[in-house]
mmCIF file of C-alpha atoms in Angstrom:
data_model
loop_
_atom_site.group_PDB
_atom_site.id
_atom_site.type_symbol
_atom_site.label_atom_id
_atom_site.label_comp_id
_atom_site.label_asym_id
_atom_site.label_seq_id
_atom_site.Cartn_x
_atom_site.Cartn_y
_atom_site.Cartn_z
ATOM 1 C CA UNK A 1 -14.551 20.545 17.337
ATOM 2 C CA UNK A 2 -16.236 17.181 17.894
ATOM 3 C CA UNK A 3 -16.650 16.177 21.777
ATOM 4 C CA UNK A 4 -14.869 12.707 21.407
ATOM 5 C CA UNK A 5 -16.924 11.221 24.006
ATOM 6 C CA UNK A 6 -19.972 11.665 21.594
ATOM 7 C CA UNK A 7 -18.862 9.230 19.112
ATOM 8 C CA UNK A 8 -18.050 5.302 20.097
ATOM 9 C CA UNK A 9 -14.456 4.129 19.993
ATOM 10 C CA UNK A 10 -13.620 2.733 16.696
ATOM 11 C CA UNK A 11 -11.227 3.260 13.667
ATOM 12 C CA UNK A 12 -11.909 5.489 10.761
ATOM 13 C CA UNK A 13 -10.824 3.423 7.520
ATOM 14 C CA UNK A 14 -10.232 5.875 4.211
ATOM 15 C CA UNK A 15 -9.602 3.510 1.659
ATOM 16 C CA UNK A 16 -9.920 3.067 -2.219
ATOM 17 C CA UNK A 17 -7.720 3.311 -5.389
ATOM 18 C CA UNK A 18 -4.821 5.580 -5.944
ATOM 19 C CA UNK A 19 -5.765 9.249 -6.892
ATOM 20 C CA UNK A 20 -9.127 8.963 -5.358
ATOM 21 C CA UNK A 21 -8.519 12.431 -2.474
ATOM 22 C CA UNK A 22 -7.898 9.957 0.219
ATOM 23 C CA UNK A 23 -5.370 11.828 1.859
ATOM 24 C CA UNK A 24 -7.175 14.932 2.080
ATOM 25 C CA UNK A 25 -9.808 13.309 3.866
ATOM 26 C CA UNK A 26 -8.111 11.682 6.468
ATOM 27 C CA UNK A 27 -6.702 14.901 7.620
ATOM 28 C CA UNK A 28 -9.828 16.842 6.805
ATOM 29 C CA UNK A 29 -11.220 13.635 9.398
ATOM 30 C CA UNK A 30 -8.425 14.426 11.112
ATOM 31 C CA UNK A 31 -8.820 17.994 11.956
ATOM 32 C CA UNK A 32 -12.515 17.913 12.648
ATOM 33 C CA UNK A 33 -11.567 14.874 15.439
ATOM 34 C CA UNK A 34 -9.160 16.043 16.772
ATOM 35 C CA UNK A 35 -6.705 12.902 16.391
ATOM 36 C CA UNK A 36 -3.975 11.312 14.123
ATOM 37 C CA UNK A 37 -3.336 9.694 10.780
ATOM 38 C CA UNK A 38 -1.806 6.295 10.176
ATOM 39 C CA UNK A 39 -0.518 5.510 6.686
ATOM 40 C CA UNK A 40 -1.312 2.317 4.780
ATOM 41 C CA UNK A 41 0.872 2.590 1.873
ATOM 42 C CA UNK A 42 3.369 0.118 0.916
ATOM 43 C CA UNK A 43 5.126 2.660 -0.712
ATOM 44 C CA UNK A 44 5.299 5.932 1.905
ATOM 45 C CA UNK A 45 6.961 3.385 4.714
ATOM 46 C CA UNK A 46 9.756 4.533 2.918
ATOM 47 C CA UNK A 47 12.348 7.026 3.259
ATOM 48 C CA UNK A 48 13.500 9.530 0.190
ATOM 49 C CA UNK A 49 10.697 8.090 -1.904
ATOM 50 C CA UNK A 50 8.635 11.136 -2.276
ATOM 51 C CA UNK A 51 7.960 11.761 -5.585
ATOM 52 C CA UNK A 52 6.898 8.358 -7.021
ATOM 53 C CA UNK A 53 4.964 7.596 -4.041
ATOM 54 C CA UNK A 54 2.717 10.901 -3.951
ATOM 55 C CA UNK A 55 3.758 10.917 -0.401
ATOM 56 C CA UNK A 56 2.286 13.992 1.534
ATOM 57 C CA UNK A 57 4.266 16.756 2.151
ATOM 58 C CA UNK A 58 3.716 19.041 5.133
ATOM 59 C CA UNK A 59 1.007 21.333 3.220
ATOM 60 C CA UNK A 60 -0.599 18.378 2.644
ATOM 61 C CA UNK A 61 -0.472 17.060 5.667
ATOM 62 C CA UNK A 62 -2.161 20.283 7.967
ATOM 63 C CA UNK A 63 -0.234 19.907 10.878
ATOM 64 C CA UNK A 64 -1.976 16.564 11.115
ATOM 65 C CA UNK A 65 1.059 13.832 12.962
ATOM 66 C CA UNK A 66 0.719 11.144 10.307
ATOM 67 C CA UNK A 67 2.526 7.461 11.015
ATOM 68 C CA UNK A 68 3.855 4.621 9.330
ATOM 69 C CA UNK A 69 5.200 7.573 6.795
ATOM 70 C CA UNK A 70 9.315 7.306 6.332
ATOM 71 C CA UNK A 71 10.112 4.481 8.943
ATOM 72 C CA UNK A 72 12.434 2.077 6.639
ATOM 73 C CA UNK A 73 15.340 2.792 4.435
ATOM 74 C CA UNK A 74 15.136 2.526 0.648
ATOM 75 C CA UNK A 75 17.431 -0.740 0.432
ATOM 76 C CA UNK A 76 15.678 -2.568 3.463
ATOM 77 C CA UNK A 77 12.796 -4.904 3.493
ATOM 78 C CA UNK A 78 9.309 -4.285 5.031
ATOM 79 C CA UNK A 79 6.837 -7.075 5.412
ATOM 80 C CA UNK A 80 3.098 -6.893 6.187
ATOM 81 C CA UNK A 81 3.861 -8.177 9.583
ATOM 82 C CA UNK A 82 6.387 -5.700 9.817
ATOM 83 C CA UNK A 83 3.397 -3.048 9.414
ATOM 84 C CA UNK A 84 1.369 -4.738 11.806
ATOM 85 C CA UNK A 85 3.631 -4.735 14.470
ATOM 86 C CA UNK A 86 4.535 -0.577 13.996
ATOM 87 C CA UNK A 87 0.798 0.024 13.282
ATOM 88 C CA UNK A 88 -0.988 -1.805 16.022
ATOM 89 C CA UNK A 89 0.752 -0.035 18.745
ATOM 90 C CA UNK A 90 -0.320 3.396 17.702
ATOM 91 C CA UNK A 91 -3.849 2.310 17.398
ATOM 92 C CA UNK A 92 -3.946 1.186 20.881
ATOM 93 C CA UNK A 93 -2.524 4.019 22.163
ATOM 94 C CA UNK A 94 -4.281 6.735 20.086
ATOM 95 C CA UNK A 95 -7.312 5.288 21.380
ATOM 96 C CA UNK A 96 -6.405 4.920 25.156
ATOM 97 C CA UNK A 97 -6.559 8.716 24.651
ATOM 98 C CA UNK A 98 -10.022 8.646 23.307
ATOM 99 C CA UNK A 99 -9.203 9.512 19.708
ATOM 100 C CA UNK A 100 -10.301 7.823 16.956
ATOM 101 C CA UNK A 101 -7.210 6.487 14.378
ATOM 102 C CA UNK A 102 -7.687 7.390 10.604
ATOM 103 C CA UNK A 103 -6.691 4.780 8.626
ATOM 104 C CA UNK A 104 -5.585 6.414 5.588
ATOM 105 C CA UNK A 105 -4.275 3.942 2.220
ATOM 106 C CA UNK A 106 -4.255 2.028 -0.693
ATOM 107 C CA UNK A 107 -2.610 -1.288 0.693
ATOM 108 C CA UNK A 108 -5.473 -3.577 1.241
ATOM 109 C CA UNK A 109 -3.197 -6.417 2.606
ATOM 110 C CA UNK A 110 -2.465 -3.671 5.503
ATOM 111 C CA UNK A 111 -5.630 -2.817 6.249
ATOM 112 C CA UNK A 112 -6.607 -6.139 6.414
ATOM 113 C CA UNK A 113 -3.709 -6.781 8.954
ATOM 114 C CA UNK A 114 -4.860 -4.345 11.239
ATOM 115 C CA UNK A 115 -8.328 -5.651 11.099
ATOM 116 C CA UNK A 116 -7.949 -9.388 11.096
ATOM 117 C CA UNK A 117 -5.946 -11.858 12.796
ATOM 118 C CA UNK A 118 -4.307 -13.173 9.301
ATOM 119 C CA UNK A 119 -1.710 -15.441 8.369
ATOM 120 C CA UNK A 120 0.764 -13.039 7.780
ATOM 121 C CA UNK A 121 4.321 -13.791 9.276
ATOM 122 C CA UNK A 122 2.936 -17.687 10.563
ATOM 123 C CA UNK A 123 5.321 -20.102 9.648
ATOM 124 C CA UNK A 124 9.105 -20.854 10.562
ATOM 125 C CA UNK A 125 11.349 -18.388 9.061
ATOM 126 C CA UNK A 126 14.140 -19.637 6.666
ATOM 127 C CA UNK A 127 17.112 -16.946 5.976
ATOM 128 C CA UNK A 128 18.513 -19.781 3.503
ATOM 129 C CA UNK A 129 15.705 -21.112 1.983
ATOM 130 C CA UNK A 130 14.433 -16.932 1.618
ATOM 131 C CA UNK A 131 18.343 -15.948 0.005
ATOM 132 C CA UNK A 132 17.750 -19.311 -2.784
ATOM 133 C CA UNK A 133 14.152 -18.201 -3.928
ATOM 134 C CA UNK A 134 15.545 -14.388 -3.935
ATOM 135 C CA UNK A 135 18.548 -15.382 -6.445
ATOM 136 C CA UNK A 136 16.339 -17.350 -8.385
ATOM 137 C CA UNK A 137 13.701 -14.722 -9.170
ATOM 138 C CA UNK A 138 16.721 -12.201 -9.558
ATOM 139 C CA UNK A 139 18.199 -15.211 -12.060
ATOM 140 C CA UNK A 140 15.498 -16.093 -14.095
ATOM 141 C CA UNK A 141 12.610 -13.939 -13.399
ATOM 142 C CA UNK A 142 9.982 -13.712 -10.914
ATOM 143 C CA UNK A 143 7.113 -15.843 -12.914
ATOM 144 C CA UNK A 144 10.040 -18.511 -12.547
ATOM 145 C CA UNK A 145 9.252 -18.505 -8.629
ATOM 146 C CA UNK A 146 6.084 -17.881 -9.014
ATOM 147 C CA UNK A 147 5.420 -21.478 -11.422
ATOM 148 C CA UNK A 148 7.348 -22.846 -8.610
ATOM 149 C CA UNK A 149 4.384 -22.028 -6.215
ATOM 150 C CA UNK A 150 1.778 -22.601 -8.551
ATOM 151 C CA UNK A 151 3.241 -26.225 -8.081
ATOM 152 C CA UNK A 152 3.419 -26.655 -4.803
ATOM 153 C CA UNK A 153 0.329 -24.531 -3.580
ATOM 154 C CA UNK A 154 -1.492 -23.996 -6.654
ATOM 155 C CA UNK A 155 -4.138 -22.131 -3.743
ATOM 156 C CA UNK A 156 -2.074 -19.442 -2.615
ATOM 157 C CA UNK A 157 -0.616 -18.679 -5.934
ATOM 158 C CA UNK A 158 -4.017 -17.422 -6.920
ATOM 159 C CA UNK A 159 -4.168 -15.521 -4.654
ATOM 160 C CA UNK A 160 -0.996 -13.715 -5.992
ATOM 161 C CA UNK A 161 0.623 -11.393 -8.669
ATOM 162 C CA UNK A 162 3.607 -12.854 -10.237
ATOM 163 C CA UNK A 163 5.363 -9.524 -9.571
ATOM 164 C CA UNK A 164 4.573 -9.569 -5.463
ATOM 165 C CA UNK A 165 7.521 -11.683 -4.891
ATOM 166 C CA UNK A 166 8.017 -11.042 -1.779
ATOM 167 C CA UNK A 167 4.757 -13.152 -0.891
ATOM 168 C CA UNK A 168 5.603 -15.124 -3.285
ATOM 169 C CA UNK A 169 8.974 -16.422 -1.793
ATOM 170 C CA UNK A 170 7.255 -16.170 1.603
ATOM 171 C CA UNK A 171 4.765 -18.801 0.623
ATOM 172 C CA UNK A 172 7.253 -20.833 -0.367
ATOM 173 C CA UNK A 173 9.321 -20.308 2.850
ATOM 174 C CA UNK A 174 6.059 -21.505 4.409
ATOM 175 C CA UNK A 175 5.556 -24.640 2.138
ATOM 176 C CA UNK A 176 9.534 -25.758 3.213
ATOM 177 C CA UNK A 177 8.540 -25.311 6.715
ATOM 178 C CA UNK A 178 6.291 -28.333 6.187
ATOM 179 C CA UNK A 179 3.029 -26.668 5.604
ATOM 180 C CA UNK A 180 1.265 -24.928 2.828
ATOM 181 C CA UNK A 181 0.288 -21.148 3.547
ATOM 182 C CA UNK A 182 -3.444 -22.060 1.963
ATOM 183 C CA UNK A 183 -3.502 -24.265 5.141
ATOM 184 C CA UNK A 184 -2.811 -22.070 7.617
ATOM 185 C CA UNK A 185 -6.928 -20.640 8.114
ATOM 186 C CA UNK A 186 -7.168 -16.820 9.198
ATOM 187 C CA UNK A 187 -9.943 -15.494 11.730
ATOM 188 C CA UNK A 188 -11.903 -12.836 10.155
ATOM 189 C CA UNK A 189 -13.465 -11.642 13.356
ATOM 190 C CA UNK A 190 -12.379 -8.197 13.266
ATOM 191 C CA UNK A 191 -9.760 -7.155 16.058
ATOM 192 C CA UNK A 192 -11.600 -3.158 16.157
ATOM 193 C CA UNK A 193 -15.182 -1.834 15.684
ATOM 194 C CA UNK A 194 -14.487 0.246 12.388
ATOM 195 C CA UNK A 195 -16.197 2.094 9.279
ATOM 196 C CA UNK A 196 -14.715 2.575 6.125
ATOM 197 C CA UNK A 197 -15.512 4.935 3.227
ATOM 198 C CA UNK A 198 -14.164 4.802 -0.113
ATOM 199 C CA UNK A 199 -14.516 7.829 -2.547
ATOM 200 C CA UNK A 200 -16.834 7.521 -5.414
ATOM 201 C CA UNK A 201 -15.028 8.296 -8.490
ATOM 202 C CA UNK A 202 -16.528 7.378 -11.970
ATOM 203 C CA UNK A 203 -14.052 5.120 -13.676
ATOM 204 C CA UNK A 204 -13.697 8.064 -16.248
ATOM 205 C CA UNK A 205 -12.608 10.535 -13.621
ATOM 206 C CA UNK A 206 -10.859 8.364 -11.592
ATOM 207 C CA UNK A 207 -8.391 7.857 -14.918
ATOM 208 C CA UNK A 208 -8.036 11.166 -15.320
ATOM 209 C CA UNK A 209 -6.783 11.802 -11.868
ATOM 210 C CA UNK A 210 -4.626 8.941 -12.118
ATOM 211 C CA UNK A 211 -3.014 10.340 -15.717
ATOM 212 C CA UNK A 212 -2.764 14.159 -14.056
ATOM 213 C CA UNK A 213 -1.295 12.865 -10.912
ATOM 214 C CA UNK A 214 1.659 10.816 -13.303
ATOM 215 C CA UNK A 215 2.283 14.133 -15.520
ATOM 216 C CA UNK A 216 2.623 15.932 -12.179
ATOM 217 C CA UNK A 217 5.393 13.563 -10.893
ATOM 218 C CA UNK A 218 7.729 13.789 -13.628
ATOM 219 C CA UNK A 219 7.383 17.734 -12.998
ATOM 220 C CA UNK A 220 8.346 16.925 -9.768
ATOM 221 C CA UNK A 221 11.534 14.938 -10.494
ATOM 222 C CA UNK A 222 10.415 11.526 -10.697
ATOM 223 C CA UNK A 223 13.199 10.395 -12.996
ATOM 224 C CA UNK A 224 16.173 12.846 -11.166
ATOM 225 C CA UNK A 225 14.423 11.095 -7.923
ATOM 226 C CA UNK A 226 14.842 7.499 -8.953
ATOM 227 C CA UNK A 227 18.891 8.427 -10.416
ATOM 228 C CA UNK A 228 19.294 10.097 -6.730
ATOM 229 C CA UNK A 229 18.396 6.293 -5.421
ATOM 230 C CA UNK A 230 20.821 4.718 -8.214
ATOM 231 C CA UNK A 231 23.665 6.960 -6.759
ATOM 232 C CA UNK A 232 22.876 5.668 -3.610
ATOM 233 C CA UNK A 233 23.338 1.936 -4.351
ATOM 234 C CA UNK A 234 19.824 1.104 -4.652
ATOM 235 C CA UNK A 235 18.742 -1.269 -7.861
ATOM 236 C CA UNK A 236 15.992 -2.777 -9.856
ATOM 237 C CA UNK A 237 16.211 -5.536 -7.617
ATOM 238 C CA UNK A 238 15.400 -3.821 -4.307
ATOM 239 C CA UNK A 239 11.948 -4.059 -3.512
ATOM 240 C CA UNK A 240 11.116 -0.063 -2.829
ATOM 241 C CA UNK A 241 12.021 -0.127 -6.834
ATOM 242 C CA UNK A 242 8.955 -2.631 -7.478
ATOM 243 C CA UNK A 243 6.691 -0.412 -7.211
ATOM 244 C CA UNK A 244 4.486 1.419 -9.917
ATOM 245 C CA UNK A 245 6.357 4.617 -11.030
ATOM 246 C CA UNK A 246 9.829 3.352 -9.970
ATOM 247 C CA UNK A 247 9.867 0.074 -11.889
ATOM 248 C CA UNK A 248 9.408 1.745 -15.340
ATOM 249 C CA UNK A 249 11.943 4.199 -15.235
ATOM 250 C CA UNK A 250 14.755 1.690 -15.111
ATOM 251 C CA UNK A 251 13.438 0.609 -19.001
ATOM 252 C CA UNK A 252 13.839 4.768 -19.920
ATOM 253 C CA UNK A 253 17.565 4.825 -18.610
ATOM 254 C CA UNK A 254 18.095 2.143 -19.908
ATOM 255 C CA UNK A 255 16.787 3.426 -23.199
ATOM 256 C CA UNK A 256 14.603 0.494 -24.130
ATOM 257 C CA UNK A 257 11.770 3.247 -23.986
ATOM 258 C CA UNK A 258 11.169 7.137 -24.507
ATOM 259 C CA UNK A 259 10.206 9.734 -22.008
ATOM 260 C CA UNK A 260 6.239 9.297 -22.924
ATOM 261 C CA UNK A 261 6.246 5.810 -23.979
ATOM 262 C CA UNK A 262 6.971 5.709 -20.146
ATOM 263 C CA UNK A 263 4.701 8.144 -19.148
ATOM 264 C CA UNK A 264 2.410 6.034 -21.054
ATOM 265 C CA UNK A 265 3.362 2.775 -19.106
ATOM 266 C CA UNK A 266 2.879 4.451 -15.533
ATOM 267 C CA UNK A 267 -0.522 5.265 -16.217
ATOM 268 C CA UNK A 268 -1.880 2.432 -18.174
ATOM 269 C CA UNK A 269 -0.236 0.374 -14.767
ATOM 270 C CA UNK A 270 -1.688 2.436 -12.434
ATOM 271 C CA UNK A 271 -5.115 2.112 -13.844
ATOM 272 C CA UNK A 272 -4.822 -1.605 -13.722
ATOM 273 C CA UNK A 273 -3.476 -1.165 -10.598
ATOM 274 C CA UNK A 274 -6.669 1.031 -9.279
ATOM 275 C CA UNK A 275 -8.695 -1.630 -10.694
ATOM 276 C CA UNK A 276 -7.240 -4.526 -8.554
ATOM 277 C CA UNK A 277 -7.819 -1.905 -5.040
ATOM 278 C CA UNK A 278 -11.073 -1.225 -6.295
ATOM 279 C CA UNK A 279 -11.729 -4.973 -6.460
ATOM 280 C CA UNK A 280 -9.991 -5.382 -3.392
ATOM 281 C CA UNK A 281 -11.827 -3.295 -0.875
ATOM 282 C CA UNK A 282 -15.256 -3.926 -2.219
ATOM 283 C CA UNK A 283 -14.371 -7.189 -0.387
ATOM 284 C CA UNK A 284 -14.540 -5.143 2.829
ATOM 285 C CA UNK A 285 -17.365 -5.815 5.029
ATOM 286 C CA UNK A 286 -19.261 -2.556 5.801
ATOM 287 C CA UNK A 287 -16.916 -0.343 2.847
ATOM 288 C CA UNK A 288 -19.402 2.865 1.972
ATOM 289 C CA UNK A 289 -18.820 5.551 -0.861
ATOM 290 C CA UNK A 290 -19.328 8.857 -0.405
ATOM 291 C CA UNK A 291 -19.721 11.277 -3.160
ATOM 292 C CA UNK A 292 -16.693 12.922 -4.265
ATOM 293 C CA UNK A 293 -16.489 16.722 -2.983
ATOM 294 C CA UNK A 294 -14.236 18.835 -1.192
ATOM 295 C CA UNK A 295 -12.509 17.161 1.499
ATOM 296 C CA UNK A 296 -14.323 19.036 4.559
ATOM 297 C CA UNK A 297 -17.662 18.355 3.297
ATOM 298 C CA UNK A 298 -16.933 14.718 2.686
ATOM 299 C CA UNK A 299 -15.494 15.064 6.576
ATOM 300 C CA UNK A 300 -18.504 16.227 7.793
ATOM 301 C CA UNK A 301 -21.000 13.593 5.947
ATOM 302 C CA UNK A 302 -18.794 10.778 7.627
ATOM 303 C CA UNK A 303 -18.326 12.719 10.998
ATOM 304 C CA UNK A 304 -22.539 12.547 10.621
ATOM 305 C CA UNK A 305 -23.032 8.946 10.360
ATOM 306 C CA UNK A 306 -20.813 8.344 13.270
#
């Protein structure tokens, strides 16, 4: 066991595309530090989304308490902000007892929340002027909202995927609050001292993983998972269904496409999708890669440096 007093207070940041072991080093971290994980997945925050999401189980997991794992219901909302404020607290207080948080996740905007003092949530809220741009997208599609920023703050929509709608409408929340998002200027001094290691996969392996980790979910139930969600009321239109490996399926019950034609259509979006973190967190000041190996190892190499 590493003394804790021999290593400076700071966050541990395990970041990097999907299928690329980050999991299993956090808790490998973890266990060696004697402290706690917290999540940064869009997608774990919520509840009876196991499958899709690749969410740990309690194998997985080591006895290691992770956070910011099942904390919102399938047919609620969760914001950035709304991670902040659940995240933030558990940081503070995991190191007021002299452990060091493991960041753990794929969800750049996250990390970035924890890390900077963004823009995220500034504004005056609108319920009304939310509800119009929601039955809109719903209406006529979500690039229909999304031209609709590109309009009004052709800066911010850049910055954006046509599918994120929920930034999408907030940015336009923003804009009829009287000011354009791409005005409101973020401080980049970051709020903890941190490192941050992604895992070196060639692009090769890193596609592999990603196409052995989709075959693995439908083993699992990742169509019987998303029907389970369907009995319980929740749609196409609920944002826990945007996400990659829930969105597709609707197409195959539907029976616009076949079982592997949707196989197909997981992976191919989950590569691009591991492309765009990739891209993503090489933006991080101070990101390392360590050389892919088994978890403990990996553990040890960063446990080193410290």
């Amino acid at each position: 066991m590493v003394q804790k007093n021999s290593i400076t207070k700071k966050l541990i940041i395990i970041c990097g595309p999907t299928a690329s072991s980050k999991t299993s080093l956090a808790v490998a971290i973890a266990e060696k530090l004697n402290s706690e994980v917290i999540s940064a997945d869009s997608m774990n925050v919520y509840k009876r989304l196991n499958v899709g999401t690749a969410k740990p189980d309690v194998e997985e997991m080591k006895g290691i308490k992770h956070h910011l794992i099942d904390v919102v219901e399938p047919d609620e909302e969760f914001s950035v902000s709304d991670y902040k404020r659940l995240a933030k607290p558990v940081i503070d207080n995991l190191l007021s007892k002299g452990k060091i948080p493991i960041i753990c996740g794929g969800t750049g905007f996250y990390i970035n929340s924890l890390l900077y003092n963004l823009s995220y949530g500034k504004g005056k809220g609108d319920e009304t002027v939310r509800e119009k741009y929601k039955l809109l997208a719903q209406k006529n599609g979500n690039m229909f909202v999304y031209d609709i920023l590109t309009e009004k703050d052709p800066e911010t929509a850049k910055k954006l995927h046509p599918n994120d709608v929920k930034r999408v409408i907030r940015a336009l929340e923003i804009f009829e609050s009287g000011i354009k998002k791409s005005d409101i200027k973020d401080d980049m001094t970051p709020n903890y001292d941190y490192v941050a290691y992604s895992v070196g996969y060639s692009r090769e392996e890193l596609y592999n993983r990603i196409d052995k980790r989709v075959d693995v979910m439908f083993e699992k139930g990742l169509v019987e998972e998303v029907k389970r969600l369907i009995d319980d009321g929740i749609t196409e239109n609920h944002q826990c269904m945007q996400g990659i490996g829930y969105k597709e399926i609707f197409p195959y019950l539907n029976r616009e496409l076949t079982l592997d034609q949707t196989k197909d259509l997981i992976k191919l979006n989950t590569r691009h999708y591991a492309k765009r973190q990739i891209t993503f967190f090489n933006r991080l000041g101070g990101l390392k890669t360590i050389s892919p190996s088994v978890p403990e190892k990996m553990a040890e190499k960063i446990i080193e440096e410290l």
